[in-house]
Short mmCIF file of C-alpha atoms in Angstrom, two decimals:
data_model
loop_
_atom_site.label_atom_id
_atom_site.label_comp_id
_atom_site.label_asym_id
_atom_site.label_seq_id
_atom_site.Cartn_x
_atom_site.Cartn_y
_atom_site.Cartn_z
CA UNK L 7 -128.62 -82.81 -82.91
CA UNK L 8 -132.24 -81.78 -80.90
CA UNK L 9 -134.98 -79.57 -82.53
CA UNK L 10 -138.55 -78.81 -82.04
CA UNK L 11 -141.31 -79.16 -84.48
CA UNK L 12 -144.43 -77.20 -83.91
CA UNK L 13 -147.55 -79.27 -84.59
CA UNK L 14 -151.27 -78.32 -85.41
CA UNK L 15 -152.37 -77.12 -82.02
CA UNK L 16 -149.32 -75.10 -81.35
CA UNK L 17 -147.61 -77.86 -79.14
CA UNK L 18 -143.84 -78.23 -79.58
CA UNK L 19 -142.72 -81.84 -80.14
CA UNK L 20 -139.01 -82.34 -79.37
CA UNK L 21 -137.01 -84.60 -81.79
CA UNK L 22 -133.39 -85.85 -81.64
CA UNK L 23 -131.72 -86.31 -84.95
CA UNK L 24 -128.66 -88.33 -84.72
CA UNK L 25 -126.46 -89.88 -87.64
CA UNK L 26 -126.81 -89.81 -91.55
CA UNK L 27 -128.30 -92.37 -93.63
CA UNK L 28 -131.38 -94.45 -93.96
CA UNK L 29 -134.05 -92.79 -91.34
CA UNK L 30 -135.12 -95.01 -88.29
CA UNK L 31 -137.87 -93.29 -86.13
CA UNK L 32 -138.19 -94.25 -82.60
CA UNK L 33 -141.41 -93.97 -80.51
CA UNK L 34 -140.99 -94.77 -76.73
CA UNK L 35 -143.21 -96.38 -74.34
CA UNK L 36 -145.47 -94.90 -71.52
CA UNK L 37 -143.96 -92.94 -69.34
CA UNK L 38 -140.61 -92.76 -70.71
CA UNK L 39 -139.15 -90.71 -73.74
CA UNK L 40 -136.88 -91.05 -76.56
CA UNK L 41 -133.67 -91.53 -74.39
CA UNK L 42 -134.89 -95.05 -73.71
CA UNK L 43 -133.36 -96.14 -77.01
CA UNK L 44 -129.79 -94.63 -75.98
CA UNK L 45 -128.12 -98.14 -76.67
CA UNK L 46 -129.44 -98.06 -80.08
CA UNK L 47 -128.52 -94.59 -80.86
CA UNK L 48 -124.94 -95.38 -79.86
CA UNK L 49 -124.75 -98.27 -82.47
CA UNK L 50 -127.01 -97.48 -85.55
CA UNK L 51 -125.03 -94.29 -86.83
CA UNK L 52 -122.09 -96.45 -86.91
CA UNK L 53 -123.79 -98.56 -89.26
CA UNK L 54 -125.30 -96.20 -91.79
CA UNK L 55 -128.46 -95.26 -90.00
CA UNK L 56 -130.19 -91.94 -89.22
CA UNK L 57 -131.87 -92.13 -85.66
CA UNK L 58 -134.71 -90.05 -85.08
CA UNK L 59 -136.18 -89.98 -81.45
CA UNK L 60 -139.35 -88.40 -80.80
CA UNK L 61 -140.77 -87.45 -77.43
CA UNK L 62 -144.66 -87.67 -77.34
CA UNK L 63 -146.44 -84.78 -76.22
CA UNK L 64 -146.47 -84.56 -72.37
CA UNK L 65 -143.20 -86.79 -71.90
CA UNK L 66 -139.35 -85.85 -72.02
CA UNK L 67 -138.57 -82.26 -73.49
CA UNK L 68 -142.02 -82.06 -75.56
CA UNK L 69 -144.61 -79.49 -74.63
CA UNK L 70 -147.22 -80.92 -72.36
CA UNK L 71 -150.93 -79.46 -73.06
CA UNK L 72 -153.56 -80.07 -70.59
CA UNK L 73 -155.83 -82.00 -73.17
CA UNK L 74 -155.14 -84.04 -76.38
CA UNK L 75 -153.45 -87.32 -75.62
CA UNK L 76 -155.35 -89.65 -77.88
CA UNK L 77 -153.52 -92.01 -80.20
CA UNK L 78 -155.07 -89.99 -83.14
CA UNK L 79 -153.37 -86.66 -81.87
CA UNK L 80 -150.09 -88.48 -81.16
CA UNK L 81 -150.33 -90.09 -84.66
CA UNK L 82 -151.00 -86.47 -86.05
CA UNK L 83 -147.91 -85.22 -84.24
CA UNK L 84 -145.69 -88.02 -85.81
CA UNK L 85 -147.02 -86.91 -89.37
CA UNK L 86 -146.05 -83.45 -88.46
CA UNK L 87 -142.58 -84.36 -87.92
CA UNK L 88 -142.22 -86.76 -90.80
CA UNK L 89 -143.43 -83.86 -92.99
CA UNK L 90 -141.21 -81.35 -91.29
CA UNK L 91 -138.19 -83.47 -91.68
CA UNK L 92 -139.24 -84.64 -95.32
CA UNK L 93 -138.67 -88.26 -94.33
CA UNK L 94 -139.14 -91.05 -96.71
CA UNK L 95 -138.54 -94.69 -96.76
CA UNK L 96 -138.21 -94.81 -93.26
CA UNK L 97 -138.27 -97.67 -90.76
CA UNK L 98 -140.84 -96.98 -87.74
CA UNK L 99 -139.92 -98.52 -84.46
CA UNK L 100 -142.78 -98.34 -81.85
CA UNK L 101 -142.21 -99.81 -78.22
CA UNK L 102 -145.19 -100.64 -76.01
CA UNK L 103 -147.42 -97.55 -76.43
CA UNK L 104 -145.25 -96.26 -79.17
CA UNK L 105 -146.25 -99.45 -80.87
CA UNK L 106 -149.87 -98.45 -80.59
CA UNK L 107 -149.20 -94.88 -81.86
CA UNK L 108 -147.18 -96.45 -84.71
CA UNK L 109 -150.23 -98.89 -85.66
CA UNK L 110 -152.65 -95.99 -85.70
CA UNK L 111 -150.29 -93.80 -87.71
CA UNK L 112 -149.87 -96.60 -90.31
CA UNK L 113 -153.56 -96.67 -90.68
CA UNK L 114 -154.64 -93.09 -90.15
CA UNK L 115 -151.85 -91.75 -92.62
CA UNK L 116 -151.49 -94.73 -94.81
CA UNK L 117 -148.05 -95.16 -93.66
CA UNK L 118 -146.63 -91.74 -95.24
CA UNK L 119 -142.85 -92.03 -95.39
CA UNK L 120 -142.66 -95.48 -93.86
CA UNK L 121 -141.43 -98.58 -95.63
CA UNK L 122 -141.08 -100.95 -92.85
CA UNK L 123 -142.39 -101.35 -89.19
CA UNK L 124 -141.43 -102.89 -86.15
CA UNK L 125 -143.46 -103.19 -83.05
CA UNK L 126 -141.67 -104.07 -79.82
CA UNK L 127 -143.74 -105.37 -76.67
CA UNK L 128 -146.57 -103.38 -78.49
CA UNK L 129 -149.80 -102.40 -76.73
CA UNK L 130 -151.78 -103.94 -79.78
CA UNK L 131 -154.25 -104.93 -80.75
CA UNK L 132 -156.10 -103.82 -77.44
CA UNK L 133 -154.19 -103.18 -74.17
CA UNK L 134 -157.14 -103.82 -71.80
CA UNK L 135 -159.80 -106.39 -71.71
CA UNK L 136 -163.21 -105.99 -73.45
CA UNK L 137 -166.32 -108.06 -73.43
CA UNK L 138 -164.91 -109.53 -76.91
CA UNK L 139 -161.21 -109.29 -75.91
CA UNK L 140 -160.31 -111.49 -72.88
CA UNK L 141 -156.41 -110.79 -72.82
CA UNK L 142 -154.24 -108.60 -70.70
CA UNK L 143 -155.05 -106.35 -67.91
CA UNK L 144 -158.48 -105.21 -66.95
CA UNK L 145 -159.62 -101.54 -67.17
CA UNK L 146 -160.31 -101.64 -63.31
CA UNK L 147 -156.77 -103.01 -62.73
CA UNK L 148 -155.15 -100.25 -64.91
CA UNK L 149 -157.07 -97.52 -63.09
CA UNK L 150 -155.88 -99.17 -59.72
CA UNK L 151 -152.22 -99.62 -60.72
CA UNK L 152 -151.49 -96.83 -62.93
CA UNK L 153 -154.02 -93.87 -63.03
CA UNK L 154 -154.98 -93.54 -59.22
CA UNK L 155 -151.56 -94.02 -57.98
CA UNK L 156 -150.41 -91.25 -60.54
CA UNK L 157 -152.84 -88.84 -59.01
CA UNK L 158 -151.68 -89.88 -55.36
CA UNK L 159 -147.94 -90.56 -55.63
CA UNK L 160 -146.33 -90.78 -58.93
CA UNK L 161 -142.86 -91.69 -57.67
CA UNK L 162 -144.16 -94.92 -56.02
CA UNK L 163 -146.44 -95.86 -59.03
CA UNK L 164 -143.23 -95.69 -61.14
CA UNK L 165 -141.26 -97.61 -58.84
CA UNK L 166 -143.97 -100.39 -58.83
CA UNK L 167 -144.27 -100.22 -62.41
CA UNK L 168 -140.51 -100.46 -62.93
CA UNK L 169 -140.54 -103.87 -61.15
CA UNK L 170 -142.59 -105.26 -64.02
CA UNK L 171 -140.38 -104.07 -66.76
CA UNK L 172 -137.54 -106.49 -66.85
CA UNK L 173 -136.96 -110.14 -66.24
CA UNK L 174 -133.43 -109.97 -65.58
CA UNK L 175 -132.59 -108.96 -61.71
CA UNK L 176 -129.04 -107.70 -62.59
CA UNK L 177 -130.66 -104.97 -64.66
CA UNK L 178 -131.75 -103.04 -61.51
CA UNK L 179 -129.31 -100.12 -61.95
CA UNK L 180 -130.54 -99.95 -65.65
CA UNK L 181 -134.03 -99.65 -64.49
CA UNK L 182 -133.17 -96.92 -62.04
CA UNK L 183 -131.78 -95.07 -65.03
CA UNK L 184 -135.12 -95.65 -67.01
CA UNK L 185 -137.05 -94.46 -64.05
CA UNK L 186 -135.28 -91.31 -64.06
CA UNK L 187 -136.37 -90.78 -67.55
CA UNK L 188 -140.01 -91.49 -66.77
CA UNK L 189 -139.81 -88.72 -63.98
CA UNK L 190 -139.37 -86.35 -66.79
CA UNK L 191 -142.95 -86.80 -68.04
CA UNK L 192 -145.67 -84.49 -67.05
CA UNK L 193 -148.15 -85.77 -64.33
CA UNK L 194 -151.32 -84.93 -66.32
CA UNK L 195 -149.73 -86.38 -69.50
CA UNK L 196 -148.83 -89.60 -67.89
CA UNK L 197 -152.29 -89.92 -66.80
CA UNK L 198 -154.05 -89.06 -69.93
CA UNK L 199 -151.84 -91.40 -72.03
CA UNK L 200 -152.58 -94.01 -69.67
CA UNK L 201 -156.33 -93.22 -70.08
CA UNK L 202 -155.65 -93.82 -73.98
CA UNK L 203 -153.87 -96.84 -73.36
CA UNK L 204 -156.88 -98.22 -71.17
CA UNK L 205 -159.63 -97.01 -73.83
CA UNK L 206 -158.12 -97.34 -77.38
CA UNK L 207 -158.79 -100.22 -79.49
CA UNK L 208 -156.41 -100.82 -82.57
CA UNK L 209 -158.10 -103.85 -84.05
CA UNK L 210 -159.41 -101.97 -86.92
CA UNK L 211 -156.11 -100.34 -87.64
CA UNK L 212 -153.88 -103.51 -87.71
CA UNK L 213 -155.42 -104.88 -90.82
CA UNK L 214 -154.50 -101.51 -92.83
CA UNK L 215 -150.83 -102.18 -92.28
CA UNK L 216 -149.24 -103.34 -95.45
CA UNK L 217 -145.41 -102.74 -95.31
CA UNK L 218 -142.86 -105.44 -94.14
CA UNK L 219 -143.61 -105.55 -90.16
CA UNK L 220 -141.44 -107.55 -87.64
CA UNK L 221 -143.02 -108.02 -83.94
CA UNK L 222 -140.38 -108.32 -81.16
CA UNK L 223 -141.88 -109.87 -77.80
CA UNK L 224 -140.68 -110.79 -74.59
CA UNK L 225 -141.77 -114.37 -73.40
CA UNK L 226 -141.76 -113.24 -69.75
CA UNK L 227 -143.53 -109.87 -70.35
CA UNK L 228 -145.88 -108.90 -67.25
CA UNK L 229 -147.10 -105.56 -68.74
CA UNK L 230 -148.13 -106.66 -72.59
CA UNK L 231 -148.83 -110.13 -72.44
CA UNK L 232 -147.22 -112.46 -75.19
CA UNK L 233 -150.57 -113.49 -76.23
CA UNK L 234 -150.74 -109.90 -77.70
CA UNK L 235 -147.87 -110.20 -80.01
CA UNK L 236 -149.41 -113.39 -81.52
CA UNK L 237 -152.67 -111.68 -82.14
CA UNK L 238 -151.14 -108.70 -83.49
CA UNK L 239 -149.11 -110.80 -85.81
CA UNK L 240 -152.10 -112.59 -87.02
CA UNK L 241 -153.88 -109.29 -87.72
CA UNK L 242 -150.90 -108.01 -89.99
CA UNK L 243 -150.49 -109.91 -93.23
CA UNK L 244 -146.85 -111.22 -93.79
CA UNK L 245 -145.60 -110.02 -90.34
CA UNK L 246 -142.84 -111.83 -88.56
CA UNK L 247 -142.67 -112.67 -84.70
CA UNK L 248 -139.12 -112.45 -82.89
CA UNK L 249 -139.41 -113.98 -79.32
CA UNK L 250 -137.12 -113.30 -76.74
CA UNK L 251 -137.23 -116.27 -74.31
CA UNK L 252 -135.35 -114.60 -71.51
CA UNK L 253 -136.92 -111.13 -71.48
CA UNK L 254 -139.64 -109.28 -69.85
CA UNK L 255 -141.31 -106.27 -71.47
CA UNK L 256 -138.10 -104.55 -72.14
CA UNK L 257 -136.25 -106.75 -74.36
CA UNK L 258 -133.89 -104.10 -75.31
CA UNK L 259 -132.64 -104.23 -71.80
CA UNK L 260 -132.80 -107.94 -70.79
CA UNK L 261 -131.28 -109.40 -73.98
CA UNK L 262 -129.43 -106.23 -75.49
CA UNK L 263 -127.09 -107.94 -77.65
CA UNK L 264 -129.89 -110.15 -79.30
CA UNK L 265 -132.06 -107.19 -79.65
CA UNK L 266 -129.58 -105.05 -81.58
CA UNK L 267 -128.71 -108.06 -83.71
CA UNK L 268 -132.17 -108.70 -84.66
CA UNK L 269 -132.77 -104.92 -85.15
CA UNK L 270 -129.88 -104.48 -87.50
CA UNK L 271 -130.94 -107.63 -89.12
CA UNK L 272 -134.22 -106.19 -90.01
CA UNK L 273 -132.68 -102.83 -90.96
CA UNK L 274 -130.42 -104.28 -93.19
CA UNK L 275 -133.17 -106.21 -94.96
CA UNK L 276 -135.05 -102.97 -95.25
CA UNK L 277 -131.88 -101.50 -97.06
CA UNK L 278 -132.02 -104.44 -99.42
CA UNK L 279 -135.86 -104.22 -99.82
CA UNK L 280 -135.64 -100.17 -100.78
CA UNK L 281 -132.37 -100.63 -102.88
CA UNK L 282 -131.25 -97.74 -100.78
CA UNK L 283 -127.21 -97.70 -99.85
CA UNK L 284 -126.59 -96.98 -96.33
CA UNK L 285 -124.06 -94.26 -95.18
CA UNK L 286 -120.43 -95.40 -94.79
CA UNK L 287 -120.00 -97.59 -91.69
CA UNK L 288 -117.96 -95.53 -88.99
CA UNK L 289 -116.06 -97.26 -86.48
CA UNK L 290 -116.44 -94.79 -83.81
#
C-alpha cells in the first residue's frame, strides 16, 4: 500500500508499506528509489516482516523541492515518517546514500523507533576525500563524474554510473531496470543530493550509534571503497561486517541469495533480541 506523509516544509514523502509484522525500513541509494529493494519486498513479508520503503525527497514518487537536500533534512523526513506511522523497534536498512542518511538519523534523532541498523555499501564515514581523510573518490572527481554530467546529459551519466554498480556481467538486464528507476528522480534532486554526498561528513555521527549494527560490503565495490566499510565498523561499537566477495556496490543484485540469507539472519536475530514474535509466515 502506498501513501504520502507530509513533512515540515510541506513536502510530501512517498512511502510504500508492504506486509505485516516487525517493521523494516528501507532507505535507497542515489539516485534510485524504494523499488530497488523489490527482491526483498517479495520475500520478507512471507517471513513475518513489514517492509516500509521510503522515496527520499527528489526521488521516485516523492515531491522534489528546489532546495533542502542535506542529510539533516532527509533524516528529519525519515523521522516524520516514523512518527506518522507510529513505528517502534524497527530495523533500519540503509544502502549507499541511504546508509549515510540512516547514520545521520541515528545521531540526530537518537535512533527513535529503531532497534537495529544495517548499513549496506554505505557512504560512511565520508564519501569524498579530505585533508585528513584519504579514502574513496575526490571531490573534484565526483563533480566531473556525477554533477557536471547531470547538468549536461543525465541519461549518459546514469549509464556510465551503472557500469560501476555491479561486478557480475550477467546482471546487465537488472541494471537496465535499475537505471529506469534512476530516471524517475528529478534532475535538481539528483544534483543536490550528490552535492550532499560530496560535502557531508558523518564521522561525528557514527560514534553515537548504539544499537546492534551489521555492515554489508561488496569487496569489488568501485563506488564505496571496501575500506569505508572497515572504517565504519571501527567507528560503531560492536558492529559486525559481512563481506560479499563476489559483489560490486550492489551486493543485493550480485549475490542476491546470500544477501537475502544474511538479511534474514540479521532480522531474525533482531526478533529474538526484541522478544517480538513475527507475523505468521505465509508461503505465497
